Structures are given as C-alpha cells and as structure tokens.
Coordinates of C-alpha atoms in Angstrom, one line a residue:
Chain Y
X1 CA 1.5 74.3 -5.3
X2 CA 1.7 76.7 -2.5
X3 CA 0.0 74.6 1.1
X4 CA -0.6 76.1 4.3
X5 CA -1.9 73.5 6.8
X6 CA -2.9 74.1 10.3
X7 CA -3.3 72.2 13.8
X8 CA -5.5 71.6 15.4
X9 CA -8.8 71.8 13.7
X10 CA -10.7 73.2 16.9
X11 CA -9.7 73.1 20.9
X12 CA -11.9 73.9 23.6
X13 CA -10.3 75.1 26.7
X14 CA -11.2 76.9 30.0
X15 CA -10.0 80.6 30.8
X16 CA -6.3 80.6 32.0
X17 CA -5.6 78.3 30.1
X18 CA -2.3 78.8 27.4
X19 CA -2.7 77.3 24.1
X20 CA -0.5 76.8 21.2
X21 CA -1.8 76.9 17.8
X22 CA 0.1 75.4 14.6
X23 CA 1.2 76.2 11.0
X24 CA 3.5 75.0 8.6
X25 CA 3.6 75.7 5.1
X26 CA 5.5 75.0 2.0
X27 CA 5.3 78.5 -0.5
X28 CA 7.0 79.1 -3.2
X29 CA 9.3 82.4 -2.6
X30 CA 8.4 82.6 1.0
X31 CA 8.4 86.3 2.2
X32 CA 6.4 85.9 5.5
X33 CA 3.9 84.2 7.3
X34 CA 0.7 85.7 8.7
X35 CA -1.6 84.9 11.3
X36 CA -5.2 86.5 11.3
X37 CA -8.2 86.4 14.2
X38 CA -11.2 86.2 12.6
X39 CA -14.8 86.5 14.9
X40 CA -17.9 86.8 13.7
X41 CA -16.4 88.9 11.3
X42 CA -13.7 89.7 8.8
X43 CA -10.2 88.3 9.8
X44 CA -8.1 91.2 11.4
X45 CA -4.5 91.1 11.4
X46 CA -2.5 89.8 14.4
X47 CA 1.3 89.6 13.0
X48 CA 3.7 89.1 10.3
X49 CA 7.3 87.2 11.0
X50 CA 9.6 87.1 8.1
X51 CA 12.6 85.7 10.5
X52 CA 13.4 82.4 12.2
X53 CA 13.7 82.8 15.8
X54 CA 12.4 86.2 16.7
X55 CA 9.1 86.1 18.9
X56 CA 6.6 88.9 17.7
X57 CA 4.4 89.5 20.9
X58 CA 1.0 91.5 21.3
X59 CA -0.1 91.3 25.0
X60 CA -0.9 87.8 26.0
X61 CA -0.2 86.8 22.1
X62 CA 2.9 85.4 20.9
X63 CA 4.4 84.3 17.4
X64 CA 7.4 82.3 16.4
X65 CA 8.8 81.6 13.0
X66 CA 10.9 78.4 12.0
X67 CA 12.0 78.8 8.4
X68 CA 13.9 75.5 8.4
X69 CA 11.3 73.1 9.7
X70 CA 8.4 75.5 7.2
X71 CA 6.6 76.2 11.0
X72 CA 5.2 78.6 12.6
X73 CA 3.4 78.4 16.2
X74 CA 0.8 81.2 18.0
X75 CA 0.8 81.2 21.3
X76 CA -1.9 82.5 23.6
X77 CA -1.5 82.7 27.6
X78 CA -3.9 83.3 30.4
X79 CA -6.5 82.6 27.8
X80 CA -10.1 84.7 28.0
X81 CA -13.2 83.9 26.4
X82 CA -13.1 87.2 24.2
X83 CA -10.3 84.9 22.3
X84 CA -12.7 82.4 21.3
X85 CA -11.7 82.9 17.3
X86 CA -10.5 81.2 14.3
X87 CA -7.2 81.8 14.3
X88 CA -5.7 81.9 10.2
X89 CA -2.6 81.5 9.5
X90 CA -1.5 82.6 5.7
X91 CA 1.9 82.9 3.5
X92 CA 2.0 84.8 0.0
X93 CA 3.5 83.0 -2.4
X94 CA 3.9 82.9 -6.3
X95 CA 2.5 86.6 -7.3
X96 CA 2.4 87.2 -3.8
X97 CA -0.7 86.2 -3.5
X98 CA -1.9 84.3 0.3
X99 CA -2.6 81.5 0.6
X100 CA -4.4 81.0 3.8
X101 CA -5.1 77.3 6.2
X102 CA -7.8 76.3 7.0
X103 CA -8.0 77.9 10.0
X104 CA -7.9 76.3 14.1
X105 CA -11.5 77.3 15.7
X106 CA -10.5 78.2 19.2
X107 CA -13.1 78.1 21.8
X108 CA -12.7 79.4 25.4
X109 CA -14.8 78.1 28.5
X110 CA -15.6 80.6 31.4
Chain M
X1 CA -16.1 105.0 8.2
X2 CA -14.6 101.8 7.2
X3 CA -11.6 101.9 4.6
X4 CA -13.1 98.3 2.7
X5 CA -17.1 97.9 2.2
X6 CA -18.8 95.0 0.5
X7 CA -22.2 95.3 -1.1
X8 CA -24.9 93.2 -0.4
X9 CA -23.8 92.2 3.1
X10 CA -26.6 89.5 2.7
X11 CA -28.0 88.1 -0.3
X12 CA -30.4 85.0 -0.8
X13 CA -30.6 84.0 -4.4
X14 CA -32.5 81.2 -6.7
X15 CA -30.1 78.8 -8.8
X16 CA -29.5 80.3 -12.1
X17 CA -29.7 84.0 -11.2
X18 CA -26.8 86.7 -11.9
X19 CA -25.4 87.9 -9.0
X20 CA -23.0 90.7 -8.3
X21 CA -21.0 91.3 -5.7
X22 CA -19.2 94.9 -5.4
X23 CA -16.6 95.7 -3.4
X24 CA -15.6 99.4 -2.5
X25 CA -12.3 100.9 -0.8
X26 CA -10.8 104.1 0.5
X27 CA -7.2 103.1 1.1
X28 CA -5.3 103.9 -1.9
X29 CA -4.2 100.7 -2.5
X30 CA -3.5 99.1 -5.5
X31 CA -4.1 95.4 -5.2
X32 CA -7.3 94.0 -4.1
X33 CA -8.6 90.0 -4.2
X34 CA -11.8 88.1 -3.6
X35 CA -12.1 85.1 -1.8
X36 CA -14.8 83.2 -0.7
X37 CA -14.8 80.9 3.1
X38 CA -16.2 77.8 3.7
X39 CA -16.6 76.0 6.9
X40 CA -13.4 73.6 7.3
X41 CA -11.9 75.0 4.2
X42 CA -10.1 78.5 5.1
X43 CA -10.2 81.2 2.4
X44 CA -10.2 80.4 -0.6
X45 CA -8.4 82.9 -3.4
X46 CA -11.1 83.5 -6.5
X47 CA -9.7 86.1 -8.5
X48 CA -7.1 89.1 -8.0
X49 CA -6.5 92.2 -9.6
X50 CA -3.1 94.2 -9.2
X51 CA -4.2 97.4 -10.8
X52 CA -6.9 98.6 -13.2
X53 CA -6.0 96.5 -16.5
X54 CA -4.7 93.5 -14.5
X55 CA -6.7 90.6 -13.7
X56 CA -5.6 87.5 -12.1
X57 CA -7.6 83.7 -11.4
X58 CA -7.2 82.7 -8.1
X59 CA -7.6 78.9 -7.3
X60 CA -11.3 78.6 -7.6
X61 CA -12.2 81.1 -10.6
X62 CA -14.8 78.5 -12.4
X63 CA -18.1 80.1 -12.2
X64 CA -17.0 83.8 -11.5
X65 CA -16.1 86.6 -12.9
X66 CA -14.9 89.6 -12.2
X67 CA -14.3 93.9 -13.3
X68 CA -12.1 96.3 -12.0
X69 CA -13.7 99.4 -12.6
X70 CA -11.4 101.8 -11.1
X71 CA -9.0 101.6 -8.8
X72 CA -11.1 101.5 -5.4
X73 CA -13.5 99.4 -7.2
X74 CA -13.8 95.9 -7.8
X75 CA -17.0 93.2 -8.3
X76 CA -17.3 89.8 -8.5
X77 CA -20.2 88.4 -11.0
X78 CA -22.1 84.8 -10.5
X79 CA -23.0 84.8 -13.6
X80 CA -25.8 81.9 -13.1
X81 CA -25.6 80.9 -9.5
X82 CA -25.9 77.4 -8.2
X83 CA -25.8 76.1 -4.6
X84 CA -22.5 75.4 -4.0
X85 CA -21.9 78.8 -4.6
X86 CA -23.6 79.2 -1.5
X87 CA -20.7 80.8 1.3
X88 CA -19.1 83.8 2.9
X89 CA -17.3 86.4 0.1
X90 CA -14.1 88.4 1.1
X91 CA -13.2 91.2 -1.0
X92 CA -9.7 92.4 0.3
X93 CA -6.9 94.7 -0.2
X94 CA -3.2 95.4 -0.4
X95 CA -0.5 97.9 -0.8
X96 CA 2.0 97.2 -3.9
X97 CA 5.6 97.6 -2.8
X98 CA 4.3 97.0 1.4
X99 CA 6.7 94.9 2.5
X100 CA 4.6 93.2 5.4
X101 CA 1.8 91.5 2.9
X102 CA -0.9 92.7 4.7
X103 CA -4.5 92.6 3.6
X104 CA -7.4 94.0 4.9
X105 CA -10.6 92.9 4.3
X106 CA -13.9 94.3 4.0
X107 CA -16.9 92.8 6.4
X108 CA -18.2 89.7 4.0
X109 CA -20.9 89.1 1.7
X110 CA -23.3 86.0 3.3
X111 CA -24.6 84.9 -0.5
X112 CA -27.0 81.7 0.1
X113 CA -28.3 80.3 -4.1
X114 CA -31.4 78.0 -3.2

C-alpha cells in the first residue's frame, strides 16, 4: 500500500525565519515526488523531483529528493507571512495515481 | 477563466439526500480524479477516471459514485448522504503520457450533510 507521511503536523514561526518541512514515502513504482501549497484554496503546484540529490529551487523555496532513505525535505528561507500554507507532499504510485500526506500546516508570525 | 470548475462551490444538505457534484475542465486532458480533504487527513483519492469508458475506485469509493460524461466532464454522486460525508471535494486533472504527474485542481466543493 502506497504511504506518504509527513513532518511536522503544524509549526508556527516568526518572519525570517527558515523552515524545513518533511516527507517520506514508500510507493510502489516511484516516478516522482510532489509537493503542493494549498491556502484557502485548491493546492497549487510548487515542484516535482524525480532525482536524488538535485535541489529544485523557486525563489526563497527549495526541494531535495533522497530516493534511498524514501525522503524528501522543502525548504523555506527568510520566511513571510504570505507562506502561511499547508504544504502537501504527494507521490503517484500503482496506476499512477497520488497519493498525497497529510499535509504540515505552516503558520507564519509577523 | 479558470481551466478546472466545480459545481456547487457550497452545498448544505439533509442526511439521506442525493447529491451531485460536477466537475468541468478546459485543458484537454485526459485523466481526471476526485478526492475529498479532511482536516488532519490530507486528500483522500475517491474515484478516477482515465478516459471516457474508464473508471477507477480510489481508496475511499463506499458511498460514491461517479459518471464521466465526456471528456471534460466528470460528477461525483452521494447517492444518500450522511454526515460524515460532510468535507472539502477536489475534482482534478491530468495529462496522459506528462511525464511530471502534475494535477491541477479545480477550486473545491464545501458539502456539509446535517
């Protein structure tokens, strides 16, 4: 059965902070791991790594894939309180369908 | 205008009713899913469809059903509602053969069953 479990739950921090957010998975045929922002809204997409090692970056965002250890990490620096989120993290599996975590609620402090 | 819509955005609804949920998209794409999000619990797969004459369960089908009209159309059916029914609905979508997995998701349907 295809698991994606993520770390923490929920973390409060203050603006300028950096914050590192957690997923690891076990999916059957892994092709790639997401990770998704959702707001008061529908999730939007934030990246996709398919290979150990390579940092995908978006502004003050980064990813990192480990495909040995099944982990993945999201990085966010200089935090702002327009990232206050849940960030998802998701990996298709069998049928290449996603199965998503649970999701860490990120909330940042002025 | 947006490439996924979900109709009702908002819909409060008495324990034993039929519901349906329809889902609407302009992309082209073949694939498209409905979850539904609870707090604590992520999103949650309910059915999927892959193209017009395929449809899939997801890991929480009991209770729901689902028709894929055509290919930008696909509804999800509560065929007698109950309360813990009660939760955010997803409908998404996907491109066959897009290598990055992607989905993009329509805005949500908030569906409260009293």
């Amino acid at each position: 059965e295809d698991k994606v479990v993520q770390s923490p739950l929920s973390l409060v921090v203050h603006e300028g902070d950096t914050v590192t957010l957690n997923c690891s998975y076990e999916v059957t045929n892994f092709r790639s791991l997401l990770w998704y922002k959702q707001e008061k809204k529908a999730p939007t997409f934030l990246f996709m790594l398919t290979s150990s090692g390579i940092e995908k970056k978006s502004g003050r965002l980064s990813s990192i894939l480990d495909k040995k250890e099944l982990f993945s990490i999201l990085n966010i620096t200089a935090t702002q309180t327009g990232d206050s989120a849940v960030y998802l993290c998701a990996g298709p599996g069998s049928a290449r369908q996603l199965t998503f975590g649970s999701g860490t609620q990120l909330t940042v402090l002025p | 205008d947006a490439d996924v819509t979900q109709t009702p955005r908002n819909r409060i609804t008495k324990t034993g009713k039929r519901i349906m949920l329809e889902c609407s998209q302009t992309k082209g794409h073949d694939r498209m899913y409905w979850y539904r999000q609870d707090p604590g619990l992520g999103l949650r797969l309910i059915y999927y469809s892959f193209d017009v004459k395929d449809i899939n369960k997801g890991e929480i089908s009991d209770g729901y059903s689902v028709s894929r009209q055509a290919q930008a159309k696909f509804s999800l059916s509560l065929e007698s509602a109950i309360p813990n029914q009660t939760a955010l609905y997803f409908c998404a979508t996907s491109d066959w053969g897009n290598p990055t997995d992607t989905q993009y998701f329509g805005p949500g349907t908030r569906l409260t069953v009293l």
